[in-house]
Amino acid sequence: MNKYELIYIIDTAVEEAARGELIEKFNGIIAANGGEVVKVEEWGKRRLAYAINYKTEGYYVYVAFNGSAELPKELSRNLGINENVIRSQIVRLLEKKSSVKPRPVRVAPVAEEAPAAAEAAAETAAE
């Protein structure tokens, strides 16, 4: 299963009860198509960066879910059909693979060995 993130913007003219039903509908579509909803965050009413269909505010919803490769296509289709959804975006999350080997740790010489080596060098020089 792949990991995905979905953000969609609902029109602010939709009432709170209908908005809750709409969010549950999209979560139900994910579950019905073999997906698993991991997290749902309602970010609330926010100002849009630019006007979309003469609307300057929207209600943002974030959903993290797992599913097969066909699930985002079906979900995107349903989001596009619904007239209360202003915009939506689905992104697949890539798993970070670490192929870098850790560097070996350098061990510093023990402090007791250094004076002993200096004494040995002094003795050889004196002879």
mmCIF file with all atom_site columns, C-alpha atoms in Angstrom:
data_model
loop_
_atom_site.group_PDB
_atom_site.id
_atom_site.type_symbol
_atom_site.label_atom_id
_atom_site.label_alt_id
_atom_site.label_comp_id
_atom_site.label_asym_id
_atom_site.label_entity_id
_atom_site.label_seq_id
_atom_site.pdbx_PDB_ins_code
_atom_site.Cartn_x
_atom_site.Cartn_y
_atom_site.Cartn_z
_atom_site.occupancy
_atom_site.B_iso_or_equiv
_atom_site.pdbx_formal_charge
_atom_site.auth_seq_id
_atom_site.auth_comp_id
_atom_site.auth_asym_id
_atom_site.auth_atom_id
_atom_site.pdbx_PDB_model_num
ATOM 1   C CA . MET A 1 1   ? 0.000   0.000  0.000  1.00 0.00 ? 1   MET A CA 1
ATOM 2   C CA . ASN A 1 2   ? 1.172   3.503  -0.833 1.00 0.00 ? 2   ASN A CA 1
ATOM 3   C CA . LYS A 1 3   ? 0.954   6.495  1.493  1.00 0.00 ? 3   LYS A CA 1
ATOM 4   C CA . TYR A 1 4   ? -0.933  9.563  0.290  1.00 0.00 ? 4   TYR A CA 1
ATOM 5   C CA . GLU A 1 5   ? -1.905  13.032 1.462  1.00 0.00 ? 5   GLU A CA 1
ATOM 6   C CA . LEU A 1 6   ? -5.061  14.786 0.327  1.00 0.00 ? 6   LEU A CA 1
ATOM 7   C CA . ILE A 1 7   ? -5.946  18.427 0.829  1.00 0.00 ? 7   ILE A CA 1
ATOM 8   C CA . TYR A 1 8   ? -9.242  19.764 -0.394 1.00 0.00 ? 8   TYR A CA 1
ATOM 9   C CA . ILE A 1 9   ? -11.049 23.067 -0.004 1.00 0.00 ? 9   ILE A CA 1
ATOM 10  C CA . ILE A 1 10  ? -14.785 23.145 0.648  1.00 0.00 ? 10  ILE A CA 1
ATOM 11  C CA . ASP A 1 11  ? -16.921 26.172 -0.203 1.00 0.00 ? 11  ASP A CA 1
ATOM 12  C CA . THR A 1 12  ? -17.650 28.271 2.908  1.00 0.00 ? 12  THR A CA 1
ATOM 13  C CA . ALA A 1 13  ? -21.313 28.590 1.902  1.00 0.00 ? 13  ALA A CA 1
ATOM 14  C CA . VAL A 1 14  ? -21.826 24.927 2.882  1.00 0.00 ? 14  VAL A CA 1
ATOM 15  C CA . GLU A 1 15  ? -23.325 24.620 6.369  1.00 0.00 ? 15  GLU A CA 1
ATOM 16  C CA . GLU A 1 16  ? -21.490 22.848 9.178  1.00 0.00 ? 16  GLU A CA 1
ATOM 17  C CA . ALA A 1 17  ? -23.685 19.709 9.189  1.00 0.00 ? 17  ALA A CA 1
ATOM 18  C CA . ALA A 1 18  ? -23.430 19.303 5.415  1.00 0.00 ? 18  ALA A CA 1
ATOM 19  C CA . ARG A 1 19  ? -19.665 19.902 5.596  1.00 0.00 ? 19  ARG A CA 1
ATOM 20  C CA . GLY A 1 20  ? -19.307 17.082 8.144  1.00 0.00 ? 20  GLY A CA 1
ATOM 21  C CA . GLU A 1 21  ? -21.304 14.750 5.892  1.00 0.00 ? 21  GLU A CA 1
ATOM 22  C CA . LEU A 1 22  ? -19.106 15.707 2.942  1.00 0.00 ? 22  LEU A CA 1
ATOM 23  C CA . ILE A 1 23  ? -15.926 14.906 4.887  1.00 0.00 ? 23  ILE A CA 1
ATOM 24  C CA . GLU A 1 24  ? -17.382 11.551 5.973  1.00 0.00 ? 24  GLU A CA 1
ATOM 25  C CA . LYS A 1 25  ? -18.386 10.829 2.359  1.00 0.00 ? 25  LYS A CA 1
ATOM 26  C CA . PHE A 1 26  ? -14.812 11.206 1.122  1.00 0.00 ? 26  PHE A CA 1
ATOM 27  C CA . ASN A 1 27  ? -13.460 9.153  4.036  1.00 0.00 ? 27  ASN A CA 1
ATOM 28  C CA . GLY A 1 28  ? -16.038 6.494  3.119  1.00 0.00 ? 28  GLY A CA 1
ATOM 29  C CA . ILE A 1 29  ? -14.845 6.472  -0.505 1.00 0.00 ? 29  ILE A CA 1
ATOM 30  C CA . ILE A 1 30  ? -11.301 5.802  0.727  1.00 0.00 ? 30  ILE A CA 1
ATOM 31  C CA . ALA A 1 31  ? -12.490 2.933  2.947  1.00 0.00 ? 31  ALA A CA 1
ATOM 32  C CA . ALA A 1 32  ? -14.786 1.480  0.267  1.00 0.00 ? 32  ALA A CA 1
ATOM 33  C CA . ASN A 1 33  ? -11.918 1.233  -2.224 1.00 0.00 ? 33  ASN A CA 1
ATOM 34  C CA . GLY A 1 34  ? -9.637  -0.704 0.104  1.00 0.00 ? 34  GLY A CA 1
ATOM 35  C CA . GLY A 1 35  ? -7.854  2.262  1.663  1.00 0.00 ? 35  GLY A CA 1
ATOM 36  C CA . GLU A 1 36  ? -7.219  3.186  5.263  1.00 0.00 ? 36  GLU A CA 1
ATOM 37  C CA . VAL A 1 37  ? -7.671  6.703  6.643  1.00 0.00 ? 37  VAL A CA 1
ATOM 38  C CA . VAL A 1 38  ? -4.728  7.461  8.936  1.00 0.00 ? 38  VAL A CA 1
ATOM 39  C CA . LYS A 1 39  ? -5.483  11.053 9.959  1.00 0.00 ? 39  LYS A CA 1
ATOM 40  C CA . VAL A 1 40  ? -8.087  13.726 9.249  1.00 0.00 ? 40  VAL A CA 1
ATOM 41  C CA . GLU A 1 41  ? -7.434  17.345 10.208 1.00 0.00 ? 41  GLU A CA 1
ATOM 42  C CA . GLU A 1 42  ? -9.925  20.123 9.650  1.00 0.00 ? 42  GLU A CA 1
ATOM 43  C CA . TRP A 1 43  ? -7.801  23.243 9.249  1.00 0.00 ? 43  TRP A CA 1
ATOM 44  C CA . GLY A 1 44  ? -10.876 25.425 9.138  1.00 0.00 ? 44  GLY A CA 1
ATOM 45  C CA . LYS A 1 45  ? -11.820 28.560 7.269  1.00 0.00 ? 45  LYS A CA 1
ATOM 46  C CA . ARG A 1 46  ? -8.872  30.319 5.634  1.00 0.00 ? 46  ARG A CA 1
ATOM 47  C CA . ARG A 1 47  ? -8.318  33.009 3.082  1.00 0.00 ? 47  ARG A CA 1
ATOM 48  C CA . LEU A 1 48  ? -7.392  31.771 -0.389 1.00 0.00 ? 48  LEU A CA 1
ATOM 49  C CA . ALA A 1 49  ? -4.186  32.993 -2.032 1.00 0.00 ? 49  ALA A CA 1
ATOM 50  C CA . TYR A 1 50  ? -6.222  34.082 -5.044 1.00 0.00 ? 50  TYR A CA 1
ATOM 51  C CA . ALA A 1 51  ? -9.920  34.174 -5.882 1.00 0.00 ? 51  ALA A CA 1
ATOM 52  C CA . ILE A 1 52  ? -11.357 30.929 -7.252 1.00 0.00 ? 52  ILE A CA 1
ATOM 53  C CA . ASN A 1 53  ? -14.759 31.334 -8.923 1.00 0.00 ? 53  ASN A CA 1
ATOM 54  C CA . TYR A 1 54  ? -15.049 34.744 -7.224 1.00 0.00 ? 54  TYR A CA 1
ATOM 55  C CA . LYS A 1 55  ? -14.608 33.162 -3.772 1.00 0.00 ? 55  LYS A CA 1
ATOM 56  C CA . THR A 1 56  ? -11.861 34.420 -1.481 1.00 0.00 ? 56  THR A CA 1
ATOM 57  C CA . GLU A 1 57  ? -12.274 32.001 1.466  1.00 0.00 ? 57  GLU A CA 1
ATOM 58  C CA . GLY A 1 58  ? -12.492 28.247 1.805  1.00 0.00 ? 58  GLY A CA 1
ATOM 59  C CA . TYR A 1 59  ? -12.663 25.508 4.445  1.00 0.00 ? 59  TYR A CA 1
ATOM 60  C CA . TYR A 1 60  ? -9.482  23.400 4.318  1.00 0.00 ? 60  TYR A CA 1
ATOM 61  C CA . VAL A 1 61  ? -9.411  19.663 5.106  1.00 0.00 ? 61  VAL A CA 1
ATOM 62  C CA . TYR A 1 62  ? -6.257  17.503 5.301  1.00 0.00 ? 62  TYR A CA 1
ATOM 63  C CA . VAL A 1 63  ? -6.438  13.697 5.032  1.00 0.00 ? 63  VAL A CA 1
ATOM 64  C CA . ALA A 1 64  ? -3.545  11.227 5.297  1.00 0.00 ? 64  ALA A CA 1
ATOM 65  C CA . PHE A 1 65  ? -4.394  7.758  3.994  1.00 0.00 ? 65  PHE A CA 1
ATOM 66  C CA . ASN A 1 66  ? -2.943  4.497  2.682  1.00 0.00 ? 66  ASN A CA 1
ATOM 67  C CA . GLY A 1 67  ? -4.229  2.767  -0.410 1.00 0.00 ? 67  GLY A CA 1
ATOM 68  C CA . SER A 1 68  ? -3.575  1.140  -3.749 1.00 0.00 ? 68  SER A CA 1
ATOM 69  C CA . ALA A 1 69  ? -2.494  2.996  -6.875 1.00 0.00 ? 69  ALA A CA 1
ATOM 70  C CA . GLU A 1 70  ? -6.060  3.145  -8.272 1.00 0.00 ? 70  GLU A CA 1
ATOM 71  C CA . LEU A 1 71  ? -7.536  4.847  -5.201 1.00 0.00 ? 71  LEU A CA 1
ATOM 72  C CA . PRO A 1 72  ? -6.283  8.406  -5.928 1.00 0.00 ? 72  PRO A CA 1
ATOM 73  C CA . LYS A 1 73  ? -7.819  8.294  -9.409 1.00 0.00 ? 73  LYS A CA 1
ATOM 74  C CA . GLU A 1 74  ? -11.240 7.347  -8.041 1.00 0.00 ? 74  GLU A CA 1
ATOM 75  C CA . LEU A 1 75  ? -10.994 9.868  -5.212 1.00 0.00 ? 75  LEU A CA 1
ATOM 76  C CA . SER A 1 76  ? -9.922  12.644 -7.570 1.00 0.00 ? 76  SER A CA 1
ATOM 77  C CA . ARG A 1 77  ? -12.854 11.841 -9.846 1.00 0.00 ? 77  ARG A CA 1
ATOM 78  C CA . ASN A 1 78  ? -15.322 12.125 -6.960 1.00 0.00 ? 78  ASN A CA 1
ATOM 79  C CA . LEU A 1 79  ? -13.748 15.352 -5.689 1.00 0.00 ? 79  LEU A CA 1
ATOM 80  C CA . GLY A 1 80  ? -13.996 16.850 -9.181 1.00 0.00 ? 80  GLY A CA 1
ATOM 81  C CA . ILE A 1 81  ? -17.658 15.924 -9.553 1.00 0.00 ? 81  ILE A CA 1
ATOM 82  C CA . ASN A 1 82  ? -18.732 17.510 -6.262 1.00 0.00 ? 82  ASN A CA 1
ATOM 83  C CA . GLU A 1 83  ? -19.616 21.174 -6.768 1.00 0.00 ? 83  GLU A CA 1
ATOM 84  C CA . ASN A 1 84  ? -18.975 22.073 -3.109 1.00 0.00 ? 84  ASN A CA 1
ATOM 85  C CA . VAL A 1 85  ? -15.263 21.254 -3.441 1.00 0.00 ? 85  VAL A CA 1
ATOM 86  C CA . ILE A 1 86  ? -13.352 24.243 -4.793 1.00 0.00 ? 86  ILE A CA 1
ATOM 87  C CA . ARG A 1 87  ? -9.895  22.631 -5.170 1.00 0.00 ? 87  ARG A CA 1
ATOM 88  C CA . SER A 1 88  ? -8.179  19.376 -4.249 1.00 0.00 ? 88  SER A CA 1
ATOM 89  C CA . GLN A 1 89  ? -4.744  17.863 -4.466 1.00 0.00 ? 89  GLN A CA 1
ATOM 90  C CA . ILE A 1 90  ? -3.553  14.300 -3.825 1.00 0.00 ? 90  ILE A CA 1
ATOM 91  C CA . VAL A 1 91  ? 0.156   13.645 -3.302 1.00 0.00 ? 91  VAL A CA 1
ATOM 92  C CA . ARG A 1 92  ? 1.930   10.308 -2.952 1.00 0.00 ? 92  ARG A CA 1
ATOM 93  C CA . LEU A 1 93  ? 4.512   10.263 -0.180 1.00 0.00 ? 93  LEU A CA 1
ATOM 94  C CA . LEU A 1 94  ? 7.835   8.665  -1.039 1.00 0.00 ? 94  LEU A CA 1
ATOM 95  C CA . GLU A 1 95  ? 9.648   6.610  1.541  1.00 0.00 ? 95  GLU A CA 1
ATOM 96  C CA . LYS A 1 96  ? 13.132  7.906  2.183  1.00 0.00 ? 96  LYS A CA 1
ATOM 97  C CA . LYS A 1 97  ? 15.771  5.260  1.512  1.00 0.00 ? 97  LYS A CA 1
ATOM 98  C CA . SER A 1 98  ? 19.167  5.700  3.055  1.00 0.00 ? 98  SER A CA 1
ATOM 99  C CA . SER A 1 99  ? 21.902  4.142  0.943  1.00 0.00 ? 99  SER A CA 1
ATOM 100 C CA . VAL A 1 100 ? 24.732  6.020  2.614  1.00 0.00 ? 100 VAL A CA 1
ATOM 101 C CA . LYS A 1 101 ? 26.967  3.918  4.821  1.00 0.00 ? 101 LYS A CA 1
ATOM 102 C CA . PRO A 1 102 ? 27.849  5.421  8.186  1.00 0.00 ? 102 PRO A CA 1
ATOM 103 C CA . ARG A 1 103 ? 31.388  6.735  8.535  1.00 0.00 ? 103 ARG A CA 1
ATOM 104 C CA . PRO A 1 104 ? 33.775  4.810  10.787 1.00 0.00 ? 104 PRO A CA 1
ATOM 105 C CA . VAL A 1 105 ? 34.441  6.426  14.118 1.00 0.00 ? 105 VAL A CA 1
ATOM 106 C CA . ARG A 1 106 ? 38.038  7.526  14.616 1.00 0.00 ? 106 ARG A CA 1
ATOM 107 C CA . VAL A 1 107 ? 39.472  6.655  17.988 1.00 0.00 ? 107 VAL A CA 1
ATOM 108 C CA . ALA A 1 108 ? 41.834  9.212  19.514 1.00 0.00 ? 108 ALA A CA 1
ATOM 109 C CA . PRO A 1 109 ? 45.027  7.850  21.151 1.00 0.00 ? 109 PRO A CA 1
ATOM 110 C CA . VAL A 1 110 ? 44.795  7.327  24.861 1.00 0.00 ? 110 VAL A CA 1
ATOM 111 C CA . ALA A 1 111 ? 46.393  10.144 26.877 1.00 0.00 ? 111 ALA A CA 1
ATOM 112 C CA . GLU A 1 112 ? 48.641  7.751  28.858 1.00 0.00 ? 112 GLU A CA 1
ATOM 113 C CA . GLU A 1 113 ? 50.355  6.378  25.741 1.00 0.00 ? 113 GLU A CA 1
ATOM 114 C CA . ALA A 1 114 ? 51.502  9.818  24.538 1.00 0.00 ? 114 ALA A CA 1
ATOM 115 C CA . PRO A 1 115 ? 53.784  10.639 27.553 1.00 0.00 ? 115 PRO A CA 1
ATOM 116 C CA . ALA A 1 116 ? 55.240  7.126  27.459 1.00 0.00 ? 116 ALA A CA 1
ATOM 117 C CA . ALA A 1 117 ? 56.155  7.570  23.816 1.00 0.00 ? 117 ALA A CA 1
ATOM 118 C CA . ALA A 1 118 ? 57.738  10.946 24.596 1.00 0.00 ? 118 ALA A CA 1
ATOM 119 C CA . GLU A 1 119 ? 59.873  9.408  27.369 1.00 0.00 ? 119 GLU A CA 1
ATOM 120 C CA . ALA A 1 120 ? 61.013  6.609  25.065 1.00 0.00 ? 120 ALA A CA 1
ATOM 121 C CA . ALA A 1 121 ? 62.004  9.145  22.414 1.00 0.00 ? 121 ALA A CA 1
ATOM 122 C CA . ALA A 1 122 ? 63.922  11.188 25.009 1.00 0.00 ? 122 ALA A CA 1
ATOM 123 C CA . GLU A 1 123 ? 65.841  8.095  26.191 1.00 0.00 ? 123 GLU A CA 1
ATOM 124 C CA . THR A 1 124 ? 66.883  7.156  22.657 1.00 0.00 ? 124 THR A CA 1
ATOM 125 C CA . ALA A 1 125 ? 68.023  10.706 21.979 1.00 0.00 ? 125 ALA A CA 1
ATOM 126 C CA . ALA A 1 126 ? 70.105  10.807 25.200 1.00 0.00 ? 126 ALA A CA 1
ATOM 127 C CA . GLU A 1 127 ? 72.002  7.631  24.273 1.00 0.00 ? 127 GLU A CA 1
#
